[in-house]
Coordinates of N, CA, C and O and ligand atoms in Angstrom, one line a residue:
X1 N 52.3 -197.4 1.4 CA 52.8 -198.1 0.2 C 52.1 -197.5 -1.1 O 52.8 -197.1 -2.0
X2 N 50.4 -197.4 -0.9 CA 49.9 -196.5 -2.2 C 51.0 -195.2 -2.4 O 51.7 -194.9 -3.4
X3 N 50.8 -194.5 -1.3 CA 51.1 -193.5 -1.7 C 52.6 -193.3 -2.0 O 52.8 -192.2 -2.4
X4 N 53.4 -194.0 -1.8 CA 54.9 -193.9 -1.9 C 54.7 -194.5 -3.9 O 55.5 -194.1 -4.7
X5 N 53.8 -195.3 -4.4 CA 53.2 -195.8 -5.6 C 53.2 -194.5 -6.4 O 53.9 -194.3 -7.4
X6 N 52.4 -193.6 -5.7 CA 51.8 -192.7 -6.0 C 53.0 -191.8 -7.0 O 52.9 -191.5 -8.2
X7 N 54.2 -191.5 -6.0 CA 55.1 -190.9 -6.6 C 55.7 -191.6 -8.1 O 55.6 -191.0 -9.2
X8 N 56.1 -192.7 -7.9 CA 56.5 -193.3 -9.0 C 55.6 -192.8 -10.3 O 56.2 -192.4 -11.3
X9 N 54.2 -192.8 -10.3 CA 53.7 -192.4 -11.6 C 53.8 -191.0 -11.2 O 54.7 -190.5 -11.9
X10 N 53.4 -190.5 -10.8 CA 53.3 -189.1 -10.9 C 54.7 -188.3 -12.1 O 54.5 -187.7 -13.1
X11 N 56.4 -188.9 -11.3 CA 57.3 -188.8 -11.9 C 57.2 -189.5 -13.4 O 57.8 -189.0 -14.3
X12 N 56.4 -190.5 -13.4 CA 56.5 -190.5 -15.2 C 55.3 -189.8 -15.5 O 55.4 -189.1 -16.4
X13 N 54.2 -189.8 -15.1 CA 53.5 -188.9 -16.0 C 54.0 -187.3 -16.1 O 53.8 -186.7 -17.1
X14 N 54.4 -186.8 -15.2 CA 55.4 -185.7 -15.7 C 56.9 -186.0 -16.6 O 57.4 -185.3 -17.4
X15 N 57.3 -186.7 -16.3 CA 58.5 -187.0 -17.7 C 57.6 -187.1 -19.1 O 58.0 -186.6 -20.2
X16 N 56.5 -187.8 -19.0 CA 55.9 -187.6 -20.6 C 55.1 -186.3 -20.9 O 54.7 -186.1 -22.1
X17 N 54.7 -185.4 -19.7 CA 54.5 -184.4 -19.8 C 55.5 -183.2 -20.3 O 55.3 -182.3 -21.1
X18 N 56.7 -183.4 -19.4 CA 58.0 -182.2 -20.1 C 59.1 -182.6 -20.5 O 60.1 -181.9 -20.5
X19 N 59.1 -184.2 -21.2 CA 60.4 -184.9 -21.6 C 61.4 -184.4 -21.5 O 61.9 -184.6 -20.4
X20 N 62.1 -183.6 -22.3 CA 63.9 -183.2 -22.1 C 63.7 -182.5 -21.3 O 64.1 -182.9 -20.2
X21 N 63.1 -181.6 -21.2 CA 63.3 -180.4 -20.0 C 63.4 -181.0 -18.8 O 63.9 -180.3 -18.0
X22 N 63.2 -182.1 -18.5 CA 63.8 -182.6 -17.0 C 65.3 -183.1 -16.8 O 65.7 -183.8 -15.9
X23 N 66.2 -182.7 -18.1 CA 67.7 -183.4 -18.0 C 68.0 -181.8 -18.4 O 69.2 -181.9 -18.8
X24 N 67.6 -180.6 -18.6 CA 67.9 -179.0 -18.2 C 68.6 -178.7 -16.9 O 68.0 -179.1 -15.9
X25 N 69.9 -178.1 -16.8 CA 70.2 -177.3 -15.4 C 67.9 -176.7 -14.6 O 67.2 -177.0 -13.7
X26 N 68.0 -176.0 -15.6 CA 66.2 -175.0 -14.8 C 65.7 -176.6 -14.9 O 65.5 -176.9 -13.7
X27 N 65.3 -177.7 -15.8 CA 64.7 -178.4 -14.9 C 63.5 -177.9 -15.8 O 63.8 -177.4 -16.9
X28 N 61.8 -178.1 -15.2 CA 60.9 -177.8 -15.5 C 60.2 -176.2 -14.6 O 59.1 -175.8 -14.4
X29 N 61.4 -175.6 -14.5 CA 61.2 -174.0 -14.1 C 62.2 -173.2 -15.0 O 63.1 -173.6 -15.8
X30 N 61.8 -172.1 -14.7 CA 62.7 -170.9 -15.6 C 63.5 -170.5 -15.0 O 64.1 -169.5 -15.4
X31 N 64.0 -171.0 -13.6 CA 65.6 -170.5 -12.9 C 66.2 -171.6 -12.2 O 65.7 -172.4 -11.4
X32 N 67.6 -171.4 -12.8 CA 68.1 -172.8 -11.9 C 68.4 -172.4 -10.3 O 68.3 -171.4 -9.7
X33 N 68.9 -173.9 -10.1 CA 69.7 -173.7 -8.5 C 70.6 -172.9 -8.3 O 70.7 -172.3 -9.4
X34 N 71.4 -172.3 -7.5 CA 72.5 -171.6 -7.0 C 73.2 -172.6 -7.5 O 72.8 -173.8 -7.4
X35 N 74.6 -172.2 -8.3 CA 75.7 -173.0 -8.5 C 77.4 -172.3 -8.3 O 77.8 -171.2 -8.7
X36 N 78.0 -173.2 -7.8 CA 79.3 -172.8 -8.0 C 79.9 -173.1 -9.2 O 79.4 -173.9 -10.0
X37 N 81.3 -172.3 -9.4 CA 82.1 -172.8 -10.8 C 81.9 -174.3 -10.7 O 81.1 -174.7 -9.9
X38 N 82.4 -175.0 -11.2 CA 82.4 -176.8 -11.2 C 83.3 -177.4 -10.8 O 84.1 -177.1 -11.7
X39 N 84.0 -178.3 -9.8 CA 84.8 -177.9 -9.4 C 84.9 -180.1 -9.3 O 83.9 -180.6 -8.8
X40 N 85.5 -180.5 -9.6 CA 85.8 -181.5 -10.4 C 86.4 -182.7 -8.9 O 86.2 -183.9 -8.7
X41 N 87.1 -181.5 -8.0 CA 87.5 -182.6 -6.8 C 86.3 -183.0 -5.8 O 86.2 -184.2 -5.4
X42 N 85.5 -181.9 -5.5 CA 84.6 -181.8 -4.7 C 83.8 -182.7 -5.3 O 84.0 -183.8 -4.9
X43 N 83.1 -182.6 -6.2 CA 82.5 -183.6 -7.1 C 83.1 -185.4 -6.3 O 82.6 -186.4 -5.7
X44 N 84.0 -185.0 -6.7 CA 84.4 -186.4 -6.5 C 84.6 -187.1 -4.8 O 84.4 -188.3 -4.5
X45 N 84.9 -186.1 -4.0 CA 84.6 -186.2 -2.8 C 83.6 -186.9 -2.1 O 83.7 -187.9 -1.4
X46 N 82.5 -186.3 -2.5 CA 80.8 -186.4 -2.6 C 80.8 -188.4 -3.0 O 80.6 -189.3 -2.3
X47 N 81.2 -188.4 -4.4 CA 81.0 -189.8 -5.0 C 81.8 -190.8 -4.3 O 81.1 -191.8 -4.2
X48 N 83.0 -190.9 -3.7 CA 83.8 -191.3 -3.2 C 83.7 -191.5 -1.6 O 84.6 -192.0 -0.9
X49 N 82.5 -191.0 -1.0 CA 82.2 -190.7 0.3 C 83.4 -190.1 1.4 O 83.9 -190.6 2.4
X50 N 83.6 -189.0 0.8 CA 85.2 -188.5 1.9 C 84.6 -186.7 2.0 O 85.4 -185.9 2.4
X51 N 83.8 -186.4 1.9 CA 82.9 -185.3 1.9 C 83.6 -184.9 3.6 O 84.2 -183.8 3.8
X52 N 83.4 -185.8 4.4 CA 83.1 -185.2 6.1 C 82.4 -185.2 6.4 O 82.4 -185.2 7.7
X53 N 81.0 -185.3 5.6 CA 79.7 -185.0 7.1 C 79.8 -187.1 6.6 O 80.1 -187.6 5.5
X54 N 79.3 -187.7 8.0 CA 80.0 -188.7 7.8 C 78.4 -189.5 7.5 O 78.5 -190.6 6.9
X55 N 77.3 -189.1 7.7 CA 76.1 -189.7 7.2 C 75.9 -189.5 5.5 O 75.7 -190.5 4.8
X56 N 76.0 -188.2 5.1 CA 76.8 -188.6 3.1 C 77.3 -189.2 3.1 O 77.1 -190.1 2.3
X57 N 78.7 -189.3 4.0 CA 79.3 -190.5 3.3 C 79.0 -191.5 3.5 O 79.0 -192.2 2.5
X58 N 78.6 -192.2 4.7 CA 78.3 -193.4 4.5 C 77.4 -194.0 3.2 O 77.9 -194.9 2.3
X59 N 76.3 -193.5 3.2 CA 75.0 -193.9 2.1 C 76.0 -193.2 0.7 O 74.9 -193.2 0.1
X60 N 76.5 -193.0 0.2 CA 77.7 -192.9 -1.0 C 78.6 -193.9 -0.8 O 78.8 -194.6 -1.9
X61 N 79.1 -194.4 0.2 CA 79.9 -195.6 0.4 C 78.8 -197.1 0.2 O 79.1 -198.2 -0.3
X62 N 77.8 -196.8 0.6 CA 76.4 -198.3 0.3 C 76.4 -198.4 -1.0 O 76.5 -199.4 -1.7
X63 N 76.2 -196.8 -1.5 CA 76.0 -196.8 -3.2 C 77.0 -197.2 -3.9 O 76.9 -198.0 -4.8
X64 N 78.1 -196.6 -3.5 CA 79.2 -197.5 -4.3 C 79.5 -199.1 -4.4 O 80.0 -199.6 -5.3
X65 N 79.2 -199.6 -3.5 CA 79.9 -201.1 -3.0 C 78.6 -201.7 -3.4 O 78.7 -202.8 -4.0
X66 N 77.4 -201.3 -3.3 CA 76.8 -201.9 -3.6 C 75.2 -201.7 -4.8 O 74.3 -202.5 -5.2
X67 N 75.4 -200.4 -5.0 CA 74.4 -199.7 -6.1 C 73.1 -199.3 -5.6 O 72.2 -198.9 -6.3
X68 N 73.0 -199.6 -3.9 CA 71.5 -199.1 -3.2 C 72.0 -198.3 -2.3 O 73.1 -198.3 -1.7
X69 N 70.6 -197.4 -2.2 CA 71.0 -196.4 -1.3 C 69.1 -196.3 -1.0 O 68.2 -196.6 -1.8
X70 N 68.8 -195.9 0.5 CA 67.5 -195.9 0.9 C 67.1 -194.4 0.1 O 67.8 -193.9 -0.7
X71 N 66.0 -194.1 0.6 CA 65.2 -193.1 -0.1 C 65.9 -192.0 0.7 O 66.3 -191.0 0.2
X72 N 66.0 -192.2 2.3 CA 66.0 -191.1 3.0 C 67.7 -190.7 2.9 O 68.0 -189.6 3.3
X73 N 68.7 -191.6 2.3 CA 69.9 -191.3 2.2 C 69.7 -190.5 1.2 O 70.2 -189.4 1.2
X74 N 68.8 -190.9 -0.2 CA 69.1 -190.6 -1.4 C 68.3 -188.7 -1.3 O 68.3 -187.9 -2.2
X75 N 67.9 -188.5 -0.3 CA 67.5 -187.2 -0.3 C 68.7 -186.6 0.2 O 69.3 -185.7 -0.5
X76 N 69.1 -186.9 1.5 CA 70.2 -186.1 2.1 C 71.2 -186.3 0.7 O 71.2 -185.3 -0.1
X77 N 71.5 -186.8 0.5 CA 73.1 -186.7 -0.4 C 72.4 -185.8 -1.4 O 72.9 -184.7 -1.5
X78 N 71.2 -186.1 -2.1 CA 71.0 -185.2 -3.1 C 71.2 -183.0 -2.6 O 71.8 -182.0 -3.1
X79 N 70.6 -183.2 -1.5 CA 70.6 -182.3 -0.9 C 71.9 -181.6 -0.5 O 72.2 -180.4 -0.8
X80 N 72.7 -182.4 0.0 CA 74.2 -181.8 0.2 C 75.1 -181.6 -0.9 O 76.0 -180.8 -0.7
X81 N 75.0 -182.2 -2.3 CA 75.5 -181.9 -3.4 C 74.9 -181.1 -3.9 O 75.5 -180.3 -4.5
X82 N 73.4 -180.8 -3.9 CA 72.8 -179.1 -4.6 C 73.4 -178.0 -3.5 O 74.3 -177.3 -3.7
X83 N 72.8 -178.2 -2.4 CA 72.8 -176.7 -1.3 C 74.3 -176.8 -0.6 O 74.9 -175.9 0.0
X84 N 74.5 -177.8 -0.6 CA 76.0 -177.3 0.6 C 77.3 -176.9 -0.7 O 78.0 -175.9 -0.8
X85 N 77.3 -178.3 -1.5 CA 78.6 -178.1 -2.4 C 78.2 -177.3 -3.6 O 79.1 -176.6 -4.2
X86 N 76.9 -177.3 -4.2 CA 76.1 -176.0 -4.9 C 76.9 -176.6 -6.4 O 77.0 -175.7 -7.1
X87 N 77.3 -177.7 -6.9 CA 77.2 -178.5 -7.9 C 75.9 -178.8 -8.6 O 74.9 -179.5 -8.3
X88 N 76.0 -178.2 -9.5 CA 75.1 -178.8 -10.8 C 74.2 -180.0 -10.5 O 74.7 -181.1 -10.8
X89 N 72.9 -180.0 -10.0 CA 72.4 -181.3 -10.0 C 72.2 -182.6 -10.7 O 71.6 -183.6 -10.4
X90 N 72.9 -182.3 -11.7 CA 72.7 -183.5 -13.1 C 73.9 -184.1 -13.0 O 74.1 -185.2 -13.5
X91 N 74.8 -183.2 -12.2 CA 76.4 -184.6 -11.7 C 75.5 -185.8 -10.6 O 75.5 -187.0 -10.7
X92 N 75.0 -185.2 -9.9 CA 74.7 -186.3 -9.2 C 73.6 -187.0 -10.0 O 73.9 -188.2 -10.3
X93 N 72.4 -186.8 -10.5 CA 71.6 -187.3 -11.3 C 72.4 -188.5 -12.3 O 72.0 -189.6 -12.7
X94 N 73.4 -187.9 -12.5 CA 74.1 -189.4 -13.9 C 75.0 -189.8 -13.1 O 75.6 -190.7 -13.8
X95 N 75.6 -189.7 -11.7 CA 75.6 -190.9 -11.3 C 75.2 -191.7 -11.1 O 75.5 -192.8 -11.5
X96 N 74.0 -191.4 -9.9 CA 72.8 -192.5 -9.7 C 72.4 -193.2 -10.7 O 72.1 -194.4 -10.6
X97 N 72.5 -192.3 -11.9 CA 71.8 -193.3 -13.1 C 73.4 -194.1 -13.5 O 73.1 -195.0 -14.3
X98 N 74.5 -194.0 -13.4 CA 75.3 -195.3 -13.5 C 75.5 -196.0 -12.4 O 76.3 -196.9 -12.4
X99 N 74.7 -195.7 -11.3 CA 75.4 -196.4 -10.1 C 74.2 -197.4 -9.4 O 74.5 -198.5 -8.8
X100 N 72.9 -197.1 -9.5 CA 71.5 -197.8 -9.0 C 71.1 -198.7 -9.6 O 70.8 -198.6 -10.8
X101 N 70.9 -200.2 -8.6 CA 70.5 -201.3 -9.6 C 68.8 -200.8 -9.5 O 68.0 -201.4 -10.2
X102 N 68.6 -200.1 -8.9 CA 67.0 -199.9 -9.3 C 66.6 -198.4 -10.0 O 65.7 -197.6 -9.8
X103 N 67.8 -198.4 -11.1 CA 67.5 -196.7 -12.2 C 66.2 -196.8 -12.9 O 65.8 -197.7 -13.6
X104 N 65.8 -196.1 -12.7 CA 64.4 -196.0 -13.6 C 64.9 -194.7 -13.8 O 65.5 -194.0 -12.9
X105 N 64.8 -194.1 -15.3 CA 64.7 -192.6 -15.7 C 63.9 -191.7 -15.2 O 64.4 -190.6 -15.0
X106 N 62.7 -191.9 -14.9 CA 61.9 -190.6 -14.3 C 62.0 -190.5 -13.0 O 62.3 -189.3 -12.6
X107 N 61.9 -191.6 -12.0 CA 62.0 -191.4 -10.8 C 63.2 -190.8 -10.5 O 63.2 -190.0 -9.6
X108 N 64.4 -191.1 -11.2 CA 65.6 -190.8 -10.7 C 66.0 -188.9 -11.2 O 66.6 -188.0 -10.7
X109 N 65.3 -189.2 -12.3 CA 65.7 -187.5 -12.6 C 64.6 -186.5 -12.0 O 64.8 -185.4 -11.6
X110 N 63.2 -187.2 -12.0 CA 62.3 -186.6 -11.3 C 62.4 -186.1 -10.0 O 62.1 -184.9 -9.7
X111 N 62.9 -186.9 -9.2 CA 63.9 -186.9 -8.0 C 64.6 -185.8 -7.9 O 64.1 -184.8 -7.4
X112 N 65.9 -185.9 -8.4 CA 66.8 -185.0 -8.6 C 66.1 -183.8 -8.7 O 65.8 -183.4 -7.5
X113 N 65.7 -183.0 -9.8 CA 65.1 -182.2 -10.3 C 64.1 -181.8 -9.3 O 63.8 -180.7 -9.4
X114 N 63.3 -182.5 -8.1 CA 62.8 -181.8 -7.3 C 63.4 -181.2 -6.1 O 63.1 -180.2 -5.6
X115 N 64.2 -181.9 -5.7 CA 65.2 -181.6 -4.9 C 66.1 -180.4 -4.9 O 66.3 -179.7 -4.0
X116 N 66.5 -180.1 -6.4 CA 67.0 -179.2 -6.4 C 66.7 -177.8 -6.8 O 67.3 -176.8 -7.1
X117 N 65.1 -178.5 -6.7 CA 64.3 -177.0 -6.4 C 64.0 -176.3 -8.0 O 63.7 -175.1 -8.3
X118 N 64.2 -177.7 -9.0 CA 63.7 -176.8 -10.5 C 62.4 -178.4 -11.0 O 62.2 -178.9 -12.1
X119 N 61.9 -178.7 -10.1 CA 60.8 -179.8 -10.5 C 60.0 -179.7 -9.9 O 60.3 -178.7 -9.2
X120 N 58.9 -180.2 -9.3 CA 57.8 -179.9 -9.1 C 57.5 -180.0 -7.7 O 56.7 -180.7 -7.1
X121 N 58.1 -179.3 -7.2 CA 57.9 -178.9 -5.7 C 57.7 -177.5 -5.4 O 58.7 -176.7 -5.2
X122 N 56.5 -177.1 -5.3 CA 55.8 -175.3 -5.0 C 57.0 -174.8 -3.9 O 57.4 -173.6 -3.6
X123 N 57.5 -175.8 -3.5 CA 58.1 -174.7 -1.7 C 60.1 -174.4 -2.5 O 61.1 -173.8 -2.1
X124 N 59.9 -175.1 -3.6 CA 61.3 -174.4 -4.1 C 62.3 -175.8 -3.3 O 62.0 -176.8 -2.7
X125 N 63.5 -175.2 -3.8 CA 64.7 -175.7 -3.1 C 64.4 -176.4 -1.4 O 64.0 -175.8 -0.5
X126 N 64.8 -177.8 -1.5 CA 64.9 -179.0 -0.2 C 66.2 -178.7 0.3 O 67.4 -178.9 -0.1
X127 N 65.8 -178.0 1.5 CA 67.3 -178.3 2.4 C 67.3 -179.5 3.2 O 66.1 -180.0 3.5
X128 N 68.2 -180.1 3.7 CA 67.9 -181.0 4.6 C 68.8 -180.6 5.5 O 69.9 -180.6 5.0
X129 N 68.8 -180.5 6.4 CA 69.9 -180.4 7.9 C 70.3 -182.1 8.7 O 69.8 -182.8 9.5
X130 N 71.6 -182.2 7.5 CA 72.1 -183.3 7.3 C 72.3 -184.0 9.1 O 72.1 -185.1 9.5
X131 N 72.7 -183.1 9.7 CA 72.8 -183.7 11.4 C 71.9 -184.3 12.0 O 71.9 -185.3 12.6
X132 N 70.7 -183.0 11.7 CA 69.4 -184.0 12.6 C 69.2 -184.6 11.5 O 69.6 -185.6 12.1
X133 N 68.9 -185.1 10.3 CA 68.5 -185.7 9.9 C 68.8 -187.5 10.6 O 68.1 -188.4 11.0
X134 N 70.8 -187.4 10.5 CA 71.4 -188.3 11.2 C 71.1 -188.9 12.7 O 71.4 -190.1 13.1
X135 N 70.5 -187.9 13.3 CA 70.3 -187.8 14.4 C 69.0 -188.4 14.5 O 68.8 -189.2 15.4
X136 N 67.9 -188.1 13.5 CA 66.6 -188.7 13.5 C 66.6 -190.4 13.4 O 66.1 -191.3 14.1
X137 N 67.5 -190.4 12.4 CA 67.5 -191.4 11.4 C 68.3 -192.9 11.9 O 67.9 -194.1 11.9
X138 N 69.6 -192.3 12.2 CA 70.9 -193.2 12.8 C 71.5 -192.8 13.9 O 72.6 -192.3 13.9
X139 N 70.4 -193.0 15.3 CA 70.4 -192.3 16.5 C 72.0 -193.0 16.8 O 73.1 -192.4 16.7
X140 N 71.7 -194.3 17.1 CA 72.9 -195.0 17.8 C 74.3 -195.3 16.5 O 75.3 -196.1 16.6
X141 N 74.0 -194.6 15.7 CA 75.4 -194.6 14.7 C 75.2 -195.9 14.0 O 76.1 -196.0 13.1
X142 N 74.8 -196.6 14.1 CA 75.2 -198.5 13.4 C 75.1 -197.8 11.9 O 76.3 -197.7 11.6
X143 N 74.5 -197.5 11.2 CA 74.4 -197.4 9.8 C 75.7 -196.7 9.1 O 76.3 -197.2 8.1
X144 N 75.8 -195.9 9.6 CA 77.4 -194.9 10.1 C 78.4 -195.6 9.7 O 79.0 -195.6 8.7
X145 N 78.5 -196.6 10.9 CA 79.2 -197.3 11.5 C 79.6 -198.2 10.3 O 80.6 -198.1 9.6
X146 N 78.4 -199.4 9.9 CA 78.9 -200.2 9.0 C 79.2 -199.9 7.9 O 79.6 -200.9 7.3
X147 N 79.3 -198.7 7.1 CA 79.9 -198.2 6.2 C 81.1 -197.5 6.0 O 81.9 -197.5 5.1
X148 N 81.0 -196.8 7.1 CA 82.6 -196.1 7.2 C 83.9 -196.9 7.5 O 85.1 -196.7 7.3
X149 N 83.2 -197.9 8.0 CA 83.8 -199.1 8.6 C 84.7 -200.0 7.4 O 85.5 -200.9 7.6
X150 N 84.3 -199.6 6.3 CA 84.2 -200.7 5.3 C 85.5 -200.2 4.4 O 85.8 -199.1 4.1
X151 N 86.2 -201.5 3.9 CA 88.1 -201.3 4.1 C 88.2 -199.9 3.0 O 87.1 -199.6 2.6
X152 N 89.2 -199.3 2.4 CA 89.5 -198.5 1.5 C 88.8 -198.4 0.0 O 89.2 -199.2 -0.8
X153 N 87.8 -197.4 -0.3 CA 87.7 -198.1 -1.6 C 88.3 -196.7 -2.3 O 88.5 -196.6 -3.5
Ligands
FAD201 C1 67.5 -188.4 -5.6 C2 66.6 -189.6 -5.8 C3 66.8 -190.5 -6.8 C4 65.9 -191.6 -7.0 N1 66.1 -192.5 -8.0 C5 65.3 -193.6 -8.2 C6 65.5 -194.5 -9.3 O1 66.4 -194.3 -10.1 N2 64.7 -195.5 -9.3 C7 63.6 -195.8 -8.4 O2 62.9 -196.8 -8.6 N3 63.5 -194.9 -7.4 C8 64.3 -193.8 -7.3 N4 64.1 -193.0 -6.2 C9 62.9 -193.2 -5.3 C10 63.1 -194.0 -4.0 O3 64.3 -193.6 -3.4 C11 63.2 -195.5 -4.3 O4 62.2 -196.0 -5.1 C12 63.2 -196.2 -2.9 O5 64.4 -196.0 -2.3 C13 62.9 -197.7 -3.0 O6 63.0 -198.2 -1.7 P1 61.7 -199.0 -1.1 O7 61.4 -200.0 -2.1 O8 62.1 -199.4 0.3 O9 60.6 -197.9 -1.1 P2 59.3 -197.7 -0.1 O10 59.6 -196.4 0.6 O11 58.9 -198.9 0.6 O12 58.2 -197.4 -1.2 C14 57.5 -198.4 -2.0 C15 57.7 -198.2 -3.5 O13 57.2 -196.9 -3.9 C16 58.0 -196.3 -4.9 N5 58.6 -195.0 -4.4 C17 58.8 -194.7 -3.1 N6 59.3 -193.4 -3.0 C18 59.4 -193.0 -4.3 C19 59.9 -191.8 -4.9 N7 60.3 -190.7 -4.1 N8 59.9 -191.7 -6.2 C20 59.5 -192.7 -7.0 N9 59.0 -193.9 -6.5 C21 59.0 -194.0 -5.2 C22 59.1 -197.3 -5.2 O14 58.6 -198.1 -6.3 C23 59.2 -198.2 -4.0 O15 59.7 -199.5 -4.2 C24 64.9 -191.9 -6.0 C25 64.7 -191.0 -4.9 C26 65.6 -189.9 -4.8 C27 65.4 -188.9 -3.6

């Protein structure tokens, strides 16, 4: 619990350390992520949870219906919209920030911005290998399950 605390300040005491520069494509480095052109459907896929890998979508379908998403979803999804769909991290960044009843500005962009490999993480760019992750996380599918599950939105 301290140490999960821990993060929280850390993320604002670096937001009052590099204010705007953490809503930059670079972030608080001098190179951004790999990106593709911008591609507006994909985007929307991702938000919409229709992506395909079906553990993003689920935790995008929690986020939508209901504005939470766990920490460990909020990494994988961050991760599959930087490294797999290679989208601009700040689409996902301002959704979270229209979509989380628990937005806080630094965590959420601090977040982002580490993730995508231009904030303060020495090892660069977070991959996550969205399968095992799933496989770690939601052995027997229920999490999956009760989201995909959930009528048309
Ligand atoms: C891409 C991304 C965006 C995020 N956006 C936000 C946001 O807008 N607002 C927000 O409050 N948190 C944000 N977080 C951090 C974290 O996901 C949530 O604080 C966490 O999901 C809250 O769940 P919990 O209370 O069960 O946390 P626990 O894991 O039980 O941790 C206890 C407390 O520590 C703090 N904490 C834990 N992990 C983090 C972290 N990585 N960064 C900052 N604080 C943390 C929170 O206050 C949390 O309530 C984000 C994380 C990611 C990866």
């Amino acid at each position: 619990m301290i140490f999960e605390l821990l993060w929280r300040d850390y993320f604002r005491f670096m937001m009052k350390k590099h204010r705007n520069k953490f809503f930059l494509q670079t972030g608080i480095k001098d190179s951004s992520q790999p990106i593709n052109k911008h591609d507006a459907k994909k985007l929307k896929t991702w938000i919409d949870g229709k992506t395909g890998s079906d553990f993003v979508d689920a935790n995008m379908i929690e986020l939508k219906l209901t504005g939470f998403m766990s920490n460990r979803g909020r990494q994988n999804v961050a991760s599959y919209l930087c490294n797999d769909l290679k989208i601009d991290w700040r689409y996902g960044a301002a959704y979270f920030e229209q979509q989380l009843i628990d937005y806080d500005v630094c965590s959420n962009w601090g977040n982002w911005a580490y993730l995508a490999g231009v904030g303060n993480d020495p090892r660069g760019q977070r991959y996550f290998n969205i399968d095992k992750q799933a496989d770690d996380y939601d052995k027997d599918r229920s999490y999956r399950k009760l989201w995909l599950n959930q009528v048309d939105i």
